[in-house]
CSV table of C-alpha atoms and ligand atoms in Angstrom, one decimal:
chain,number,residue,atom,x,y,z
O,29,UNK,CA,0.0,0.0,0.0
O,30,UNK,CA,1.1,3.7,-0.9
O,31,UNK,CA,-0.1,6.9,1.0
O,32,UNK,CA,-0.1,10.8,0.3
O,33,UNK,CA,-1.9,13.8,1.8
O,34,UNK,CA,-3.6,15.5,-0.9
O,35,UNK,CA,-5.8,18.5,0.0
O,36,UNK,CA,-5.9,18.3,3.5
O,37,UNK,CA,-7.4,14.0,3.0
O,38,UNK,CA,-5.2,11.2,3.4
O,39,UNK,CA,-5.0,9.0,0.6
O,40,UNK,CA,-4.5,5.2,0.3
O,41,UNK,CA,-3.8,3.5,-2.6
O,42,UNK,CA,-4.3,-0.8,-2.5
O,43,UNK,CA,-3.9,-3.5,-4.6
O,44,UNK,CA,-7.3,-4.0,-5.8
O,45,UNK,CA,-11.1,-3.6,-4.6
O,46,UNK,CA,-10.2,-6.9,-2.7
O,47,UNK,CA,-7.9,-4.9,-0.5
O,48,UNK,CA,-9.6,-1.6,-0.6
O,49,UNK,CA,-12.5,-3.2,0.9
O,50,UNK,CA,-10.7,-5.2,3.3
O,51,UNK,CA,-9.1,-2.2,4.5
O,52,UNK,CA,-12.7,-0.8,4.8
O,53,UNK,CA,-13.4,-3.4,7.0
O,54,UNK,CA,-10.9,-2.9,9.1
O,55,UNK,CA,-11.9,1.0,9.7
O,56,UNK,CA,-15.3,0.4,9.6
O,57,UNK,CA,-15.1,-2.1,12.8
O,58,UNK,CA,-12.5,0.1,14.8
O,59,UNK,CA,-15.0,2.6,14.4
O,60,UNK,CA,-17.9,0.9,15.1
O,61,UNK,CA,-16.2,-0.6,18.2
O,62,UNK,CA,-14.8,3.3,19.5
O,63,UNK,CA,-18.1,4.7,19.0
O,64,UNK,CA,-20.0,2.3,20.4
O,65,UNK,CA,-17.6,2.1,23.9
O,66,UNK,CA,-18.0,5.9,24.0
O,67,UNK,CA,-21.4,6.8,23.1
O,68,UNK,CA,-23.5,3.5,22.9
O,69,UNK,CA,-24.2,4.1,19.5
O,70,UNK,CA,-21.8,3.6,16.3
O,71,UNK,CA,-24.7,5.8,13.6
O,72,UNK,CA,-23.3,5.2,9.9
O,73,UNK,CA,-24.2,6.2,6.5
O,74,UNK,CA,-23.6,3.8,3.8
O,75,UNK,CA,-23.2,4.5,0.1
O,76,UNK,CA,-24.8,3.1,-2.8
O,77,UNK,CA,-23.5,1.8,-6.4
O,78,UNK,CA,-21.5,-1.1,-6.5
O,79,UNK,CA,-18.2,-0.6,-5.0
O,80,UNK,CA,-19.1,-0.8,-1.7
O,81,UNK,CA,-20.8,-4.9,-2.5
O,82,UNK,CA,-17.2,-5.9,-1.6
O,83,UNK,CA,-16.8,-4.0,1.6
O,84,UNK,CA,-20.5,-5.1,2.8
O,85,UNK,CA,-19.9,-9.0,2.0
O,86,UNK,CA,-16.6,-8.3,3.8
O,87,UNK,CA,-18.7,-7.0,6.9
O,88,UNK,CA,-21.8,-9.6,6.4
O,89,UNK,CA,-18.5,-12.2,7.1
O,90,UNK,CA,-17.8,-11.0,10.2
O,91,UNK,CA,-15.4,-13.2,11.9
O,92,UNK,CA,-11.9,-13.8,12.4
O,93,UNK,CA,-10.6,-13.8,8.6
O,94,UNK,CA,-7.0,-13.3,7.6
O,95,UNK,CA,-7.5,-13.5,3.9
O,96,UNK,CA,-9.9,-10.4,4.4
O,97,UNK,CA,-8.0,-8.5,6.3
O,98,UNK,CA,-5.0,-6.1,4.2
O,99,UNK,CA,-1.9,-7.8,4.5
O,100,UNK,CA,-0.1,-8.5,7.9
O,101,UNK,CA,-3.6,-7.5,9.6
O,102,UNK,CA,-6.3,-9.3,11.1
O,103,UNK,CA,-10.0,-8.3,10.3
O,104,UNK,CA,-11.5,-8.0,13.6
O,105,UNK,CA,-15.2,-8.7,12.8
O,106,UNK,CA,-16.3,-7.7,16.4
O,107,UNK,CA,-18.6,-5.2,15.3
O,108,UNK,CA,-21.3,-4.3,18.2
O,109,UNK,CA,-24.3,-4.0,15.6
O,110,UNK,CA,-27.1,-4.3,18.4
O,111,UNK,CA,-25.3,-0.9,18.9
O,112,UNK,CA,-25.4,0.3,15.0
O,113,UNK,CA,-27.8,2.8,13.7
O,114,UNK,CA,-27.5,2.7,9.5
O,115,UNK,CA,-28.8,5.8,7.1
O,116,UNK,CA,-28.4,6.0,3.6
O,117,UNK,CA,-26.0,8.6,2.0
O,118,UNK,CA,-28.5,8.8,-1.0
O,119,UNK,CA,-31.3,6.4,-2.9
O,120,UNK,CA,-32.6,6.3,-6.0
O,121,UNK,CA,-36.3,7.2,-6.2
O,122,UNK,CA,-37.4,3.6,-6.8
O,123,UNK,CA,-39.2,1.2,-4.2
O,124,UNK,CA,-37.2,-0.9,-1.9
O,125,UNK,CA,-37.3,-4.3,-3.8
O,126,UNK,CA,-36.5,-2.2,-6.9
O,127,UNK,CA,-32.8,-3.7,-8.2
O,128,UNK,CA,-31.8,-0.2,-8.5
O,129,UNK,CA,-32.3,0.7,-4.8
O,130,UNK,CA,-29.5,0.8,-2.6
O,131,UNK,CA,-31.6,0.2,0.4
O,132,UNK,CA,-31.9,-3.6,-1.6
O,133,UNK,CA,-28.3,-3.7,-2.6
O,134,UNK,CA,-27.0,-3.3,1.2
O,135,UNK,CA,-30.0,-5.1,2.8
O,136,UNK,CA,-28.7,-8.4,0.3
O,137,UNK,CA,-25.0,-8.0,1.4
O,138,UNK,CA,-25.0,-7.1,4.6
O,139,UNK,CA,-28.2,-6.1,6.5
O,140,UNK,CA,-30.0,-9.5,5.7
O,141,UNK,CA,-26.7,-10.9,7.3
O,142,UNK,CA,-26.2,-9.3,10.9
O,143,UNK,CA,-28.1,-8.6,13.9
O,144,UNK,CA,-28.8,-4.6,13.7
O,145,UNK,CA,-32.4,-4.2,15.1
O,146,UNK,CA,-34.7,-3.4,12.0
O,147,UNK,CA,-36.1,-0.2,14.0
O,148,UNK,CA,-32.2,1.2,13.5
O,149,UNK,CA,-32.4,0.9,9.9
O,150,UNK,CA,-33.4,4.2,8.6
O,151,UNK,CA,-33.7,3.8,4.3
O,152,UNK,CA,-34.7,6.7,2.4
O,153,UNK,CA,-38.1,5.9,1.1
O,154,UNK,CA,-37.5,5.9,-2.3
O,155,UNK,CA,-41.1,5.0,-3.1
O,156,UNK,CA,-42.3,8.0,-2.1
O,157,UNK,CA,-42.6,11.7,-3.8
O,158,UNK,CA,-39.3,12.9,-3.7
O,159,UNK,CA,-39.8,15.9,-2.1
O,160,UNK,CA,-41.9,14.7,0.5
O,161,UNK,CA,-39.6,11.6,0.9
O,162,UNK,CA,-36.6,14.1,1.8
O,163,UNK,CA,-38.7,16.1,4.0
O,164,UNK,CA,-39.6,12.6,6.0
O,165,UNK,CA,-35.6,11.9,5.8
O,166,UNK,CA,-34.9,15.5,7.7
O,167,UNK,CA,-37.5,14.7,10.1
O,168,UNK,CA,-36.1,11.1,10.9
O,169,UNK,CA,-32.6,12.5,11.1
O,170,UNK,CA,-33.7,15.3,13.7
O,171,UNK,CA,-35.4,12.2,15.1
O,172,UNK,CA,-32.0,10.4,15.5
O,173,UNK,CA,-29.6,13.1,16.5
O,174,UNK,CA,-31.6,16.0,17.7
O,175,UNK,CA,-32.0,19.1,16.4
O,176,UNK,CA,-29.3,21.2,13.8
O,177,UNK,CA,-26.9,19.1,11.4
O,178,UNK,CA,-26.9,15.6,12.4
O,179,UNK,CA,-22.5,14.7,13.1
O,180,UNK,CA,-22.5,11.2,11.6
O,181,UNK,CA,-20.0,8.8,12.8
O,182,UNK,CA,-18.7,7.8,9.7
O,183,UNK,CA,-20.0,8.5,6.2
O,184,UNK,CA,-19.5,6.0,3.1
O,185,UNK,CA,-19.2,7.4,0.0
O,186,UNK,CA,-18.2,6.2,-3.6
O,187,UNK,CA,-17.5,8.6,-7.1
O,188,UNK,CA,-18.6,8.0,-10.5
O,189,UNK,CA,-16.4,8.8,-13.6
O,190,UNK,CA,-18.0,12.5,-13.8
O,191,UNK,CA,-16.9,12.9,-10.1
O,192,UNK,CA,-20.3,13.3,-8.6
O,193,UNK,CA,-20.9,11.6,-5.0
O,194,UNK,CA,-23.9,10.4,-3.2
O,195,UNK,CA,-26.1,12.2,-5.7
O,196,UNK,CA,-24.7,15.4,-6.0
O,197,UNK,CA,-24.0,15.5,-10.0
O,198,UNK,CA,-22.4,18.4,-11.6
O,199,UNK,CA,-24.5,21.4,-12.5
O,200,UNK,CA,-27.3,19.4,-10.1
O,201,UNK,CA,-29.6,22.0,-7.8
O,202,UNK,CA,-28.8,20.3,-4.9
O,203,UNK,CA,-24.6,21.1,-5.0
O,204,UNK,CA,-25.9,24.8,-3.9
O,205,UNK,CA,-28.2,23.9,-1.3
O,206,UNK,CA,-27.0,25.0,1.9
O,207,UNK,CA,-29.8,25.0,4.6
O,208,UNK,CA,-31.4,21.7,3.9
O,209,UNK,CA,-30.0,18.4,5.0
O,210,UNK,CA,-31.7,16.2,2.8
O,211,UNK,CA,-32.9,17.3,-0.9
O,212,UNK,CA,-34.6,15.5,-3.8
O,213,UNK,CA,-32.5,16.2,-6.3
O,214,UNK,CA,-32.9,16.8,-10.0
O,215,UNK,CA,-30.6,15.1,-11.9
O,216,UNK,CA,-30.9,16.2,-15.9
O,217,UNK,CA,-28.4,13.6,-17.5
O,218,UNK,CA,-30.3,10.4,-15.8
O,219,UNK,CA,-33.7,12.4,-16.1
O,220,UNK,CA,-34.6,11.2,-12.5
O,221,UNK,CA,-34.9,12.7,-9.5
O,222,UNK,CA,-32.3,10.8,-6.5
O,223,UNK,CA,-32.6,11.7,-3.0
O,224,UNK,CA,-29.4,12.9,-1.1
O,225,UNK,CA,-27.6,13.7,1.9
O,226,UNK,CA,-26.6,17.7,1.0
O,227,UNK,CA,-23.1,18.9,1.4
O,228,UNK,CA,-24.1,20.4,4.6
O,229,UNK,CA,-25.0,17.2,6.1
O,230,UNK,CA,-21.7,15.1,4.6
O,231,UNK,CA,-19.3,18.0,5.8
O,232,UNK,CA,-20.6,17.6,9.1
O,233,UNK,CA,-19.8,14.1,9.6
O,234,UNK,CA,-16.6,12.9,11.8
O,235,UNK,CA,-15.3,10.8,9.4
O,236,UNK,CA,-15.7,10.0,5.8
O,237,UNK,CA,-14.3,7.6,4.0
O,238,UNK,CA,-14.4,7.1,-0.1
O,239,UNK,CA,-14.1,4.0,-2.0
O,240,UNK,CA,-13.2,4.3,-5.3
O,241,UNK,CA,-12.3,1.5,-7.9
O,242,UNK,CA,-10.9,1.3,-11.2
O,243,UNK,CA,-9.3,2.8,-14.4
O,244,UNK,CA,-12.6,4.6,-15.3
O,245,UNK,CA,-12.5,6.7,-12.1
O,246,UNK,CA,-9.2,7.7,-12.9
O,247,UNK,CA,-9.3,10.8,-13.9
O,248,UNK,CA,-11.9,11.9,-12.0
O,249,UNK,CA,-9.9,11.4,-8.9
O,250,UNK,CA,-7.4,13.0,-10.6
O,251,UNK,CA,-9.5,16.1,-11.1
O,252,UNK,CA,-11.0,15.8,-8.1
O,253,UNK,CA,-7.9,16.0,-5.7
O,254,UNK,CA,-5.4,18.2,-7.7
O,255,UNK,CA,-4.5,21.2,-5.9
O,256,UNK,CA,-5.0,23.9,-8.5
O,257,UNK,CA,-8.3,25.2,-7.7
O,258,UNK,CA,-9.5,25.6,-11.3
O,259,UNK,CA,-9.0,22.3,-12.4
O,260,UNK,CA,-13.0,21.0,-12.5
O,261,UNK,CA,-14.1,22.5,-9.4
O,262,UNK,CA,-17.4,21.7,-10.5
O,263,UNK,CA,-16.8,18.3,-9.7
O,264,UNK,CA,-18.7,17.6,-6.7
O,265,UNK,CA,-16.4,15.4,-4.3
O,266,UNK,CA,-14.1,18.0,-4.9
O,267,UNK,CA,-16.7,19.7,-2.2
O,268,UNK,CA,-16.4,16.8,0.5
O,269,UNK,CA,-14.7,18.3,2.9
O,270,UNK,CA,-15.7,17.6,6.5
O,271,UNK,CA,-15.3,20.6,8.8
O,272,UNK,CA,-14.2,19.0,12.4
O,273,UNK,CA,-13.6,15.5,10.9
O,274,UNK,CA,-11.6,13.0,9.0
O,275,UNK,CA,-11.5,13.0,5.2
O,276,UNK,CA,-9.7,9.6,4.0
O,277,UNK,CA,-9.7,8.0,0.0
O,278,UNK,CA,-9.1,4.4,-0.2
O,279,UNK,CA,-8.6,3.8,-4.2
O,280,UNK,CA,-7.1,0.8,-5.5
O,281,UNK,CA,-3.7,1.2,-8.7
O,282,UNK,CA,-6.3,0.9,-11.5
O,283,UNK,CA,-7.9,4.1,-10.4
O,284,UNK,CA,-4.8,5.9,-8.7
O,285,UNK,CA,-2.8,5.1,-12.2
O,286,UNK,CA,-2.5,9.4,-12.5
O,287,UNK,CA,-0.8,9.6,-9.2
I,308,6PG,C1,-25.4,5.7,-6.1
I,308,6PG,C2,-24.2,6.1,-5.2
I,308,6PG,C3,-23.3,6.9,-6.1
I,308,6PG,C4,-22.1,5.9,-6.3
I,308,6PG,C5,-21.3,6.3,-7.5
I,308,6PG,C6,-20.2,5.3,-7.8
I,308,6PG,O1,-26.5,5.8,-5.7
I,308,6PG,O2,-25.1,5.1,-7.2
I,308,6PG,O3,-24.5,6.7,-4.1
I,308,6PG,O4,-22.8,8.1,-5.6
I,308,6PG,O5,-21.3,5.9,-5.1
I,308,6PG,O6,-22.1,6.5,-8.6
I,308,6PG,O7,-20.9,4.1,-8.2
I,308,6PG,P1,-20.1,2.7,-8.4
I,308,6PG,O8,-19.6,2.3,-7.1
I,308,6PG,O9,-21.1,1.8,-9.0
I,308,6PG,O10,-19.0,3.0,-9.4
């Protein structure tokens, strides 16, 4: 594994997805585990797409598991999730046995698989009108962690090839929202509307981490963490930047090949 600060986020480059989302793992329980000792809750957004399948069958395992772990580590599957709350960086505005939904995706690889009590599974209800489905979502998070910005624990996110995250695309409404915490958002190249966390919310998080895979991500991530200003700051990652917390890229070669 190779290493480098790059605007203020540590970056970590591994192998392949295999050890990106062994590494994942790894964080995700040591997390889990210090947040759960300190505040008898460990509250966790995950992130949609297909990138994090690896990471989630990875969890779903549990276990002691060398080969899972990165290497010279242990994967310490001790993760307290009677103590785990899960929320949803984003969903797509489809029902919850919809292949498209992420709620599906992560309930199939992971939530189906450990013993998180359903009433701390909090989806974004997809089904519903999108506006009124975000409104809900505010309502649940005030719900959750009180009033003002709710300070997730840790945040997952992933990046497509145009650099967009959660569901903030470029030129979307949604990257200049900042009062709401969760926005239906219009997104004009998929002709949909996806429901998101807004920047507000994601900056306020104590730790985020991005997984990001392959050569087609490249030059995205590229873009995304060069340090000239001007180069695509319309890129939306480019904006994840978490005021009091941790910022931290796990890529794999394929998709670091530009650094
Ligand atoms: C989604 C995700 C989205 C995803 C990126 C990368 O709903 O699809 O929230 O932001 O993380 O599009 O997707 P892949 O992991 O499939 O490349």
């Amino acid at each position: 594994m190779r290493s480098f600060e790059q605007r203020g986020a540590r970056v970590e480059v591994w192998r392949d997805l295999e050890e990106v989302s062994a590494r994942a793992a790894q964080l995700f329980a040591e997390t889990a585990q210090a947040c759960a000792a300190a505040s008898g809750a460990f509250k966790v957004a995950l992130s949609g797409g297909s990138t994090p399948k690896a990471l989630y069958a990875v969890l779903a395992a549990g276990g002691e598991s060398a080969t899972l772990a990165p290497p010279g580590e242990r994967f310490d599957g001790n993760i307290p999730w009677r103590q785990t709350h899960v929320f949803w960086s984003d969903e797509r505005c489809v029902p919850p046995d919809d292949e498209r939904s992420n709620y599906r995706m992560a309930d199939k690889t992971l939530l189906a698989h450990v013993p998180i009590p359903a009433n701390q599974i909090h989806r974004l209800r997809g089904e519903d009108e999108p506006a009124r489905a975000a409104q809900d979502y505010e309502s649940v998070l005030s719900a959750e962690f009180g009033a003002g910005v709710p300070r997730f624990d840790l945040i997952l996110l992933g990046m497509g090839d145009d650099g967009h995250t959660a569901s903030l695309f470029p030129a979307s409404p949604a990257l200049d929202d900042s009062e709401r915490l969760v926005v239906a958002n219009r997104v004009e190249k998929l002709c949909e509307y996806r429901l998101t966390l807004t920047f507000r919310t994601l900056n306020a998080a104590a730790k985020i981490i991005f997984l990001v895979s392959g050569e087609s991500k490249a030059h995205a991530l590229r873009a995304v963490l060069a340090d000239d200003v001007n180069s695509h700051a319309l890129l939306p990652a480019r904006l994840v930047a978490p005021s009091n917390g941790a910022l931290l890229w796990l890529v794999d070669e394929a998709a670091a090949k530009l650094f």
